[in-house]
């Protein structure tokens, strides 16, 4: 993506369905263009790419509308998660009050999260022929339940505020956000890892997000490090600007980070490489989210008067990049895009920001991966925590060479599945190195 001129203050745009992203289709594999360094992204170009949600479920949120396409239905059926939403509907049919409904939604959301984690970690039935480590059944099942909540009309009446609260309960419980609890155990390190939903779904509705698969594979597991055993707790975040502005990161991570010895926010990044992002910027670059909404401007945070333009990783990047962790090369990425002090033009700095500059992209770009890194490290600093933490970008999860056309390709293939397994295993190794190297209290 071409670097654009400096943008005016914050702009919010809703894009029509079918405009969530741009794809580069190569002969070798599907490569999704994401807003990374040097890409102060314009609102993505509109177009009816394969998997467009245009014209489905009039009035429905964009994410929910995609449920009626063939690929989400196939993913749900081939994982056994197609029964999740009907089961929640049956449970809600037995409630007689809002309080009972909230309890049901919380329990069913937590059950969905646990089912996805158990499936990824080999517990219980697979429910179908999709690989167990696939993150997509959780994403589409959550949306199916969300749509049922949006359409539900109980006999006792439900205000829009109550309906919104139920949706929030579902979001938190089915993402693991309200169950990040470390057991009391002497000598056990505590690690927080986060992932994301699939995104750019209007480019290719089949897309998976390896960071979501990582969260499912690692949640509640214990790894053996050079500095002793460590317990990992995980959560998954939505790819929606508004949720971040509403404080989902701070609400989820404040408690766990205060108890943690290390944290790593993880997202999908560049092709064929892993990056430890050194610097995070306080800027939203405008790339459309999963609701096809574009946001440009400063990252909105509490107490903006004390908001820094940049935050810095405290992960042991030198140890991580020098260790043998897997097949993908790992880089310490120090590049940023800034407006230097006294200037109006943005420039790329390969070695980090200069004093007094304004952020336009961190090492991880100016999309929600950069924003979760910025918010988590800012939270670390505002809580006065002296712990290692920062952002890791995974490789883009690619399909096999003969499966690059989203209109005719299959939802999975052996190369796609092996790539995801390799990415998950390498991030586990990176976390193991990071914990073992960073001598935490």
XYZ file of N, CA and C in Angstrom, residues 67 72 75-76 79-86 88 112 115-116 135-148 170 174:
96
model
N -22.970 -14.787 7.456
C -23.335 -16.138 7.869
C -24.121 -16.887 6.798
N -19.208 -20.071 5.413
C -19.477 -20.175 6.849
C -20.378 -21.352 7.207
N -18.183 -24.444 7.131
C -17.271 -24.510 8.280
C -18.017 -24.943 9.541
N -19.194 -24.396 9.755
C -19.977 -24.775 10.932
C -20.398 -26.230 10.867
N -17.513 -28.830 11.429
C -16.909 -28.817 12.762
C -17.902 -29.227 13.844
N -19.174 -29.367 13.469
C -20.202 -29.669 14.452
C -20.690 -28.463 15.219
N -20.197 -27.272 14.864
C -20.592 -26.059 15.564
C -21.890 -25.470 15.000
N -22.468 -26.116 14.009
C -23.743 -25.629 13.477
C -24.889 -25.806 14.460
N -24.704 -26.609 15.483
C -25.741 -26.794 16.491
C -25.656 -25.837 17.655
N -24.626 -24.978 17.684
C -24.442 -24.092 18.833
C -25.587 -23.091 18.957
N -25.846 -22.331 17.903
C -26.893 -21.308 17.965
C -28.268 -21.900 18.245
N -28.683 -22.995 17.569
C -29.980 -23.589 17.923
C -30.054 -24.017 19.383
N -28.546 -22.561 21.933
C -28.742 -21.357 22.733
C -30.190 -20.886 22.626
N -19.180 -22.271 24.755
C -18.670 -22.189 23.390
C -17.151 -22.007 23.392
N -15.525 -25.222 24.493
C -15.641 -26.241 23.450
C -14.584 -26.015 22.362
N -14.390 -24.757 21.968
C -13.391 -24.450 20.944
C -11.984 -24.749 21.448
N -9.544 -22.154 13.900
C -10.171 -21.106 14.720
C -11.517 -20.645 14.178
N -11.832 -20.973 12.936
C -13.012 -20.406 12.278
C -14.348 -20.878 12.846
N -14.508 -22.131 13.302
C -15.805 -22.519 13.878
C -16.237 -21.637 15.044
N -15.297 -21.258 15.896
C -15.629 -20.376 17.016
C -16.149 -19.040 16.519
N -15.477 -18.461 15.531
C -15.875 -17.145 15.014
C -17.286 -17.186 14.439
N -17.545 -18.153 13.577
C -18.852 -18.186 12.914
C -19.965 -18.615 13.870
N -19.668 -19.502 14.823
C -20.689 -19.889 15.794
C -21.061 -18.721 16.696
N -20.072 -17.932 17.092
C -20.379 -16.753 17.911
C -21.304 -15.800 17.172
N -21.005 -15.570 15.904
C -21.858 -14.680 15.117
C -23.272 -15.238 14.976
N -23.398 -16.552 14.834
C -24.724 -17.152 14.724
C -25.528 -16.934 16.001
N -24.872 -17.063 17.147
C -25.562 -16.798 18.420
C -25.898 -15.315 18.533
N -24.968 -14.455 18.137
C -25.202 -13.014 18.190
C -26.419 -12.629 17.367
N -26.576 -13.226 16.206
C -27.743 -12.919 15.381
C -29.036 -13.373 16.051
N -28.992 -14.525 16.679
C -30.196 -14.991 17.390
C -30.565 -14.027 18.518
N -22.165 -12.153 25.811
C -21.757 -13.194 24.870
C -20.348 -12.955 24.352
N -17.551 -15.780 25.330
C -17.184 -16.690 24.237
C -15.812 -16.384 23.652
